[in-house]
Coordinates of C-alpha atoms in Angstrom, one line a residue:
X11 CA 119.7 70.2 107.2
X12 CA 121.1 71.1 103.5
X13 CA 117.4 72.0 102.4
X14 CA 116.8 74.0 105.6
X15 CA 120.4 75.4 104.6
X16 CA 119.0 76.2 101.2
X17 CA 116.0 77.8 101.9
X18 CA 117.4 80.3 104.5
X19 CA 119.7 81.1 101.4
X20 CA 117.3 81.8 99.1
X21 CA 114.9 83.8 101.3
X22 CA 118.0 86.2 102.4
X23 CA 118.7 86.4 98.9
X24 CA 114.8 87.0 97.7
X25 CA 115.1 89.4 100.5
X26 CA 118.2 91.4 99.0
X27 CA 116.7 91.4 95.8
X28 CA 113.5 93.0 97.1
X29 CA 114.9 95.3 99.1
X30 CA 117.3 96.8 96.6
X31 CA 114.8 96.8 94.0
X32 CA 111.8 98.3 95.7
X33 CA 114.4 100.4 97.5
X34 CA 116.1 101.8 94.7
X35 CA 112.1 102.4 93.3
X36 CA 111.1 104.8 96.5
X37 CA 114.3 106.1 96.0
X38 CA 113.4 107.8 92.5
X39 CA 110.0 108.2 93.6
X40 CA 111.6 110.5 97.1
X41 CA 113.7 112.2 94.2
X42 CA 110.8 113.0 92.0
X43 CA 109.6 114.9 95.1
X44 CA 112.6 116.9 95.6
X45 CA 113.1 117.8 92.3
X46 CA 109.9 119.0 92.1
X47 CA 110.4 120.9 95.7
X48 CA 113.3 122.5 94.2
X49 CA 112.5 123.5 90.8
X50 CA 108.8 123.9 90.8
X51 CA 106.3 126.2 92.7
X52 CA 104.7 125.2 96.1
X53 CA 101.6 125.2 93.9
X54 CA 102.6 122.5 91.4
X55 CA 103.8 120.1 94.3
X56 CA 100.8 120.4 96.2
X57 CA 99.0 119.5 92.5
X58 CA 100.8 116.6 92.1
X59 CA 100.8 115.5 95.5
X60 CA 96.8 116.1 96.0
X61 CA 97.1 114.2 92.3
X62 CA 98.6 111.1 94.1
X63 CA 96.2 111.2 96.9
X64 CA 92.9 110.9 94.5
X65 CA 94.5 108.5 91.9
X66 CA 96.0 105.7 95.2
X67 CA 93.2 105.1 97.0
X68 CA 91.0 104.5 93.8
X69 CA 93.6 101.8 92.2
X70 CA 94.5 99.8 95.2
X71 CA 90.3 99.4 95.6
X72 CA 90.4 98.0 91.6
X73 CA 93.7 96.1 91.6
X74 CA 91.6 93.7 93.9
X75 CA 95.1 92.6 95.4
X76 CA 94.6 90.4 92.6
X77 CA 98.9 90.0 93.0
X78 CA 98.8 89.0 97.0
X79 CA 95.6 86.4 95.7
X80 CA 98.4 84.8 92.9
X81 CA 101.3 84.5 95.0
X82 CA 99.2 82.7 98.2
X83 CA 97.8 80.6 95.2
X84 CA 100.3 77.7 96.9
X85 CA 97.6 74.9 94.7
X86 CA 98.4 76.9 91.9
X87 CA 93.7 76.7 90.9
X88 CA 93.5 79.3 89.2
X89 CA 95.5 80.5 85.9
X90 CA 97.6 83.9 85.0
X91 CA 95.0 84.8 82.3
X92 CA 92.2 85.1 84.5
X93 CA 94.1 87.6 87.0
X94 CA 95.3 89.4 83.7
X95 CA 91.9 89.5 82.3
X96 CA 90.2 90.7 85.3
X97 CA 93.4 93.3 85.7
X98 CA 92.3 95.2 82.6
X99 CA 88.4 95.1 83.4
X100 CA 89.1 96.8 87.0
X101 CA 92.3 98.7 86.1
X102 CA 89.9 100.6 82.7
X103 CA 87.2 100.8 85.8
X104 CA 89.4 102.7 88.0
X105 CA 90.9 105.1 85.2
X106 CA 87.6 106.2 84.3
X107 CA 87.0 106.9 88.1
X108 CA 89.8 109.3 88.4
X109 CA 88.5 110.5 85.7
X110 CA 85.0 111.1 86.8
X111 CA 86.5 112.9 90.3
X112 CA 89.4 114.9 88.3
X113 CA 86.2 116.1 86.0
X114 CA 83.8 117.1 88.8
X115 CA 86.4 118.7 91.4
X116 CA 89.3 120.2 89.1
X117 CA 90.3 121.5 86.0
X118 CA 93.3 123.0 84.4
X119 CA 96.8 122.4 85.3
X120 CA 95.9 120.3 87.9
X121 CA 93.1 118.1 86.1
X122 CA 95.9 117.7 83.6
X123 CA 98.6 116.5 86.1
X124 CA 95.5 113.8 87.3
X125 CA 95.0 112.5 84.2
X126 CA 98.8 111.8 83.5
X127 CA 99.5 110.2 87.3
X128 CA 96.3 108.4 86.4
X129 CA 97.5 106.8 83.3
X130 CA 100.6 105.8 85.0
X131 CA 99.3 103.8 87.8
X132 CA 97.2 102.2 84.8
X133 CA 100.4 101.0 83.6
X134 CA 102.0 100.2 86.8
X135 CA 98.8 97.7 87.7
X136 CA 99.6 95.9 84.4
X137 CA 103.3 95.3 85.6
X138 CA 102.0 94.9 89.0
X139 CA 100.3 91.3 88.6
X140 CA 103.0 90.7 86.0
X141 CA 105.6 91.0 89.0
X142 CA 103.1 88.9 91.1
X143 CA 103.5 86.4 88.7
X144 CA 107.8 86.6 88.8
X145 CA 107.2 86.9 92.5
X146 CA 105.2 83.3 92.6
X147 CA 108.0 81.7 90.8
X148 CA 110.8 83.6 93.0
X149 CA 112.4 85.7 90.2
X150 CA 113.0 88.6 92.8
X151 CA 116.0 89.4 90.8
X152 CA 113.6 90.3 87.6
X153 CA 111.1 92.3 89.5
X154 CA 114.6 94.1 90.9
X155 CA 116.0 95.4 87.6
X156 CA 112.8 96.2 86.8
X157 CA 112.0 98.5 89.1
X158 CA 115.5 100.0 89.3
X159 CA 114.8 101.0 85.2
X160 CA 111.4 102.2 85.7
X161 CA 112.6 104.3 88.6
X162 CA 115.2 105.8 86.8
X163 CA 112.8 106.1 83.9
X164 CA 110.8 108.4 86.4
X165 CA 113.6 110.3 87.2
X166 CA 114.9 111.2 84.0
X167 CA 111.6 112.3 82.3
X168 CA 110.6 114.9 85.0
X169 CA 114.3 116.5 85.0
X170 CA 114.0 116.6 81.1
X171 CA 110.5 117.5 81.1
X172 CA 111.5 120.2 84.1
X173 CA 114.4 121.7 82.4
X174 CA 114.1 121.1 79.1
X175 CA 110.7 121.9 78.7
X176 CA 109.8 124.0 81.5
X177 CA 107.1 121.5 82.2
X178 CA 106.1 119.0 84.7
X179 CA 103.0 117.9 82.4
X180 CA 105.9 117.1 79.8
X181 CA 108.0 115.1 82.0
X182 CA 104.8 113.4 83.3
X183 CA 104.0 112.1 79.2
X184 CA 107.7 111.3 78.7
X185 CA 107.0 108.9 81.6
X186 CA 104.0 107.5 80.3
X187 CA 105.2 106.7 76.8
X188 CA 108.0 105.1 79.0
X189 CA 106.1 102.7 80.7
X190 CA 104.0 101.7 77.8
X191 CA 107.8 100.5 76.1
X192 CA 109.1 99.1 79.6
X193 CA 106.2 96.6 80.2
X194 CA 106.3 95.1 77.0
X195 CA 109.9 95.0 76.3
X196 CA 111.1 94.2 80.1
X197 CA 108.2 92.9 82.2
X198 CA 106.7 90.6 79.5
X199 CA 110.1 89.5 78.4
X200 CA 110.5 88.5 82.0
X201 CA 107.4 86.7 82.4
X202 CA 107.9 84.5 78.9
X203 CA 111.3 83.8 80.1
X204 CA 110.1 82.4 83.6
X205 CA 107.4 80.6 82.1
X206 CA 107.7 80.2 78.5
X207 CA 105.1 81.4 76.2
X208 CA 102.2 82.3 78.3
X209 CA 98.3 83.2 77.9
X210 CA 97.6 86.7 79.0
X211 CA 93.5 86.3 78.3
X212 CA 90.8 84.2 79.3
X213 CA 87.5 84.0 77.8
X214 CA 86.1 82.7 81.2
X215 CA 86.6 83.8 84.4
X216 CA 86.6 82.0 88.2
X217 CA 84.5 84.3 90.6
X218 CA 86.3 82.8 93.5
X219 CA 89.1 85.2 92.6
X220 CA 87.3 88.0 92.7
X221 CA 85.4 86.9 96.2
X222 CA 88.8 86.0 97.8
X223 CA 90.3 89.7 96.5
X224 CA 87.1 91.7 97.5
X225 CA 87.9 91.6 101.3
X226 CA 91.9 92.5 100.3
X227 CA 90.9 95.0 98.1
X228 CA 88.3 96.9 100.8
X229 CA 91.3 96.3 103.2
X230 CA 94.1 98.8 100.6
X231 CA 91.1 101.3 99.7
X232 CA 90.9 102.0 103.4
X233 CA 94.4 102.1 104.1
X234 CA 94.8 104.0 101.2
X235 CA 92.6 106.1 102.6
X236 CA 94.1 105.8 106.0
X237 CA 97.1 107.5 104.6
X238 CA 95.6 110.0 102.4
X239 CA 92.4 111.5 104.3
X240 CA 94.4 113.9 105.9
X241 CA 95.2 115.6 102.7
X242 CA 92.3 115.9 101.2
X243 CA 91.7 117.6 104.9
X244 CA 94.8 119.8 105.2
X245 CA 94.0 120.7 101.1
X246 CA 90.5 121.5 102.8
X247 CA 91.4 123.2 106.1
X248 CA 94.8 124.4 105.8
X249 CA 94.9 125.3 102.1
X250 CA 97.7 123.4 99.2
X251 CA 100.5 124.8 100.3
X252 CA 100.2 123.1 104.1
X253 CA 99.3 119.8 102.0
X254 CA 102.2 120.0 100.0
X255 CA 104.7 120.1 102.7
X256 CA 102.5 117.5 104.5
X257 CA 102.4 115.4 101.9
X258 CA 106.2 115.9 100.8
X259 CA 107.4 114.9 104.7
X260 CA 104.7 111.7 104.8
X261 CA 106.2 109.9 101.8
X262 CA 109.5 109.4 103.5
X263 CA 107.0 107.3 105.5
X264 CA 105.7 105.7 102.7
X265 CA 109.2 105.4 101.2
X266 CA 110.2 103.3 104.5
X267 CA 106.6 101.2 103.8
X268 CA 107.6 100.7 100.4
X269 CA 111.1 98.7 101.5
X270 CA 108.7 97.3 104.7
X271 CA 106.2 95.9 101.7
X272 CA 108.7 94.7 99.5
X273 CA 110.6 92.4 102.1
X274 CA 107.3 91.4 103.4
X275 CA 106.5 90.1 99.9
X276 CA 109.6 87.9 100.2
X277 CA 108.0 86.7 103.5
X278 CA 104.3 86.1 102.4
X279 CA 104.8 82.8 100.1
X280 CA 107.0 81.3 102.5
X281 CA 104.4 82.1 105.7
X282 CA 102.0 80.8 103.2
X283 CA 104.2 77.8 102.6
X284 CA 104.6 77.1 106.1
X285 CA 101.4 77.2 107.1
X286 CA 100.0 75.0 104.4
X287 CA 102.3 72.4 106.1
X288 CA 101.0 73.3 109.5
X289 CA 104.3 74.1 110.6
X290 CA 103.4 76.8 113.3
X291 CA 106.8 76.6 114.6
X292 CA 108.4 78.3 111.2
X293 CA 105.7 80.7 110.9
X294 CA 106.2 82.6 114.4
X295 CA 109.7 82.6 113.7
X296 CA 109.5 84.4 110.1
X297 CA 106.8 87.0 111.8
X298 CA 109.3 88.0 114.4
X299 CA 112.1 87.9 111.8
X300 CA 110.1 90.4 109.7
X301 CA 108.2 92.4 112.8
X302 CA 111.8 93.2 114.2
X303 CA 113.3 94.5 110.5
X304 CA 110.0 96.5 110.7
X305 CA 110.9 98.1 114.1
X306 CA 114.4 98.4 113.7
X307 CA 113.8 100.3 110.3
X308 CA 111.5 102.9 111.9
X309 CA 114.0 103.7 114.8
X310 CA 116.1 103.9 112.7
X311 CA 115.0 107.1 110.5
X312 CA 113.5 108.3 114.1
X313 CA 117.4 108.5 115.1
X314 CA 118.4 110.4 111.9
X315 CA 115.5 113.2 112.3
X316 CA 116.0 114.2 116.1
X317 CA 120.0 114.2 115.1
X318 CA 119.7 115.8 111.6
X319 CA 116.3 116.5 110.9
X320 CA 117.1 119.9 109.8
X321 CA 120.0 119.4 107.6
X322 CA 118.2 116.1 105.9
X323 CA 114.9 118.2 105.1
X324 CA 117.2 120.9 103.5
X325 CA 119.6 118.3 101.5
X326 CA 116.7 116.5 100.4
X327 CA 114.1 119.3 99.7
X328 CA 114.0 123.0 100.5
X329 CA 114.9 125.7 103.5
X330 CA 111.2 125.7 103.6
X331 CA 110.1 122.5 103.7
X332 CA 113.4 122.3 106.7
X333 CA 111.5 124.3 108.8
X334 CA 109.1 121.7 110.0
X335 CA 111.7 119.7 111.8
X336 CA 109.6 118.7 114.2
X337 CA 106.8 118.0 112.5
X338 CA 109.0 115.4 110.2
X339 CA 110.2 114.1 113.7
X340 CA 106.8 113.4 114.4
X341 CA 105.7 111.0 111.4
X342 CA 109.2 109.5 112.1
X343 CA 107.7 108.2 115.0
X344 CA 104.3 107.6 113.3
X345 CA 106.6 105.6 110.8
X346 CA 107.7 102.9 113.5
X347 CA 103.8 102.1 113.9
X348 CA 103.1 101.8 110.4
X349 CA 106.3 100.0 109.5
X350 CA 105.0 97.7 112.7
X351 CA 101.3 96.9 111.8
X352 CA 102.5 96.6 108.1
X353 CA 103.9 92.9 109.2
X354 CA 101.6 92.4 111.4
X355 CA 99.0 92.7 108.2
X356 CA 100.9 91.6 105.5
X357 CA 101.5 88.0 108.3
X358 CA 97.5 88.1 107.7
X359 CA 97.5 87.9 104.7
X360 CA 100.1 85.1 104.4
X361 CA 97.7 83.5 106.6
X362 CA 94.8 84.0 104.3
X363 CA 93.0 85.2 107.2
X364 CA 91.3 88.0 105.2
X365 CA 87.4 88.2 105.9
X366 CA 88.6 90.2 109.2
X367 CA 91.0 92.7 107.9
X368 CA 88.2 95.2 106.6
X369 CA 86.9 95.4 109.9
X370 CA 90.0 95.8 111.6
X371 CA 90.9 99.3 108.8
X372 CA 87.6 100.2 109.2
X373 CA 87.7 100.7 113.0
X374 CA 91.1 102.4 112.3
X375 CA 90.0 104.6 109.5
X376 CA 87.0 105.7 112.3
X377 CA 89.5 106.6 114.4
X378 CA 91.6 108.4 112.2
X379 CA 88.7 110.4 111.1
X380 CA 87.2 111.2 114.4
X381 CA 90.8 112.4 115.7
X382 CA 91.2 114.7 112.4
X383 CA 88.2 116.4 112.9
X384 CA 89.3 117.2 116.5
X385 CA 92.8 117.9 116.3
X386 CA 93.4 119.6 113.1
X387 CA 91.9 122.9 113.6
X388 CA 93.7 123.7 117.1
X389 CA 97.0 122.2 116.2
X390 CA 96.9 122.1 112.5
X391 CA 99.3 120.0 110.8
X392 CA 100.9 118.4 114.0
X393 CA 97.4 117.7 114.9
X394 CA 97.5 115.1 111.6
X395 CA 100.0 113.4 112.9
X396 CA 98.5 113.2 116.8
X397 CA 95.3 111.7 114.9
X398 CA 97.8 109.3 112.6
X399 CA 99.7 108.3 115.6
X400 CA 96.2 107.3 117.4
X401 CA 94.9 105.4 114.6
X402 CA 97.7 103.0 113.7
X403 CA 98.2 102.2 117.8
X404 CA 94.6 100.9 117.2
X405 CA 96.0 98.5 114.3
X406 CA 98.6 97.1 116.2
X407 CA 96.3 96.1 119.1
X408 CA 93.4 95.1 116.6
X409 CA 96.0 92.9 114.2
X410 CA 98.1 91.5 116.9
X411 CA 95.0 90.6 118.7
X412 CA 93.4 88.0 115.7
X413 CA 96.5 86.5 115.3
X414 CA 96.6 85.6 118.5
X415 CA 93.8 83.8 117.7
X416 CA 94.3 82.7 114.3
X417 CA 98.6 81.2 114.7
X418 CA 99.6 81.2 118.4
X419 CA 96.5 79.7 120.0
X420 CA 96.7 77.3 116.9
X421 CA 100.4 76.7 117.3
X422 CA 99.9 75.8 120.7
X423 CA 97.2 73.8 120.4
X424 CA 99.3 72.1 117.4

């Protein structure tokens, strides 16, 4: 009963950590946005945003979801150094992908803004399996104040960069020379002090880690894609401004997601744990736990847009961002299903049932696709969201579905 005791302890305090910490990091990235919404053209935030959209889907394909493989690694078979190794090989990969597209479809300001965001997200892989590490050894409270500086980091350099140097390119390489200090001087620090002086190469390489991330790893390409076809389509159809806004409303989405994926990671190794032991019983009752924070969390910021929608999208960006009201009630509703089928996938994941999750996205990003190329031109941008809306009701029913399958016909028969 004490150990029970404990545990519950430590996963509500795992769970606090993550939450303030990945919070408090959507947070600055939600700012970012409004700063740029306020003190930048409609142009510049639809470059930055359309920036985003290329640079995601490309680096969640090449991080492999090398960090989800470590902290499942429950028999602890494979070492840091090769996920570090194979980290740099696929994160220099993917940087000279965005470069290629940035190349062949833009130039300019907004090739420039690319390359920068680009760079970035280099970084951020770097500290992302370094965190994956922390994670596996439960030092939530170091990935935390980690991502509370970097956020704040963020922040800063684009105000300066804004205001100081009239540019957001400037604030964008203030950022950048940031990140280069803050993962050797916080996240490595982190990492030796949870595990003592570690290797960060290895001259040899196991395959199986790549074999086990390729299915993860087609699985975040199409959801990244998921989430960001309909820009490239509004940028397409509707022209950058439309895409901006879009784009500007659908990160408070991803802003919920973000706090969704960070509790979730607090759930995964114990799931994992659990069902290493067999113990079915524990397992359901972390993925209601985690299914019902989900829901609640979308209702939620449902409430506050049908009661001060208006007055939110002004505070937080511009009178003419505030007057798509209800299209931002709209994705608050989308946000409930995504928030929803982000358990149920992440619980998947824990499960290491993974060899089905690409079909599942790739039914979905069908879907999503088909319902875009209908609903877009007659309704425009509240056609996106009809088409989003369809597409992650598909998830739900696909994901809840296998693990029907995969835990409760297994925990019954158990």
């Amino acid at each position: 009963m004490v150990i029970a005791t404990t545990h519950v302890k430590s996963l509500r305090r795992n769970v606090a950590w993550m939450f303030v910490g990945n919070g408090f990091y959507a947070f600055c990235q939600w700012l970012v946005l409004s700063i740029l919404s306020k003190l930048t053209t409609i142009q510049e935030l639809g470059y930055f945003t359309l920036s985003l959209a290329i640079a995601t889907p490309v680096y969640m394909f090449m991080n492999f979801q090398l960090r989800s493989v470590l902290i499942t690694d429950a028999e602890n078979r494979w070492e840091f150094s090769e996920f570090f190794t194979i980290r740099i090989a696929t994160t220099t990969l993917g940087f000279l992908i965005v470069l290629m597209i940035g190349a062949f479809f833009g130039s300019g300001t907004f090739f420039t803004i690319l390359l920068l965001l680009s760079a970035i997200k280099a970084i951020e892989a770097f500290t992302d399996i370094i965190h994956g590490k922390l994670q596996q050894q439960e030092s939530m409270s170091m990935i935390a104040r980690s991502l509370m500086i970097k956020g704040s980091g963020f922040v800063l350099s684009v105000i300066i960069g804004i205001v100081v140097f009239k540019s957001l390119i400037s604030g964008l390489l203030l950022y950048f020379l940031l990140c280069i200090g803050f993962i050797y001087f916080i996240d490595y620090h982190f990492l030796v002090r949870v595990t003592g002086k570690i290797k960060l190469l290895s001259k040899s390489i196991t395959r199986t880690i790549l074999i086990v991330g390729f299915p993860l790893a087609i699985v975040r390409l199409i959801i990244a894609l998921n989430g960001n076809v309909a820009k490239y389509i509004a940028e397409i159809s509707l022209g950058t401004e439309k895409q901006a806004i879009y784009s500007t409303l659908a990160y408070l989405i991803v802003m919920g997601d973000v706090l969704i994926q960070a509790i979730g990671q607090t759930f995964i190794p114990r799931i994992s744990k659990y069902a290493k032991e067999q113990d079915w019983k524990s397992v359901k009752r972390l993925k209601f736990y985690f299914s019902i924070i989900c829901i609640v969390t979308g209702f939620s910021l449902y409430l506050a847009s049908i009661t001060a929608g208006e007055l939110i999208l002004k505070i937080l960006f511009s009178a003419e961002i505030a007057k798509y009201q209800h299209l931002f009630s709209l994705l608050m509703i989308t946000g409930i299903l995504v928030y929803y089928s982000s358990s149920a996938g992440q619980t998947l994941t824990a499960l290491k049932i993974f060899k089905p999750q690409p079909w599942i996205h790739g039914v979905v990003f069908t879907v999503n696709m088909i319902c875009l190329l209908f609903l877009v031109k007659p309704f425009g941008l509240t056609g996106i969201v009809y088409a989003t809306i369809t597409a992650y009701v598909v998830r739900i029913i696909l994901s809840e579905w296998l693990l029907y399958r995969h835990l409760y016909l297994r925990g019954t028969i158990s």
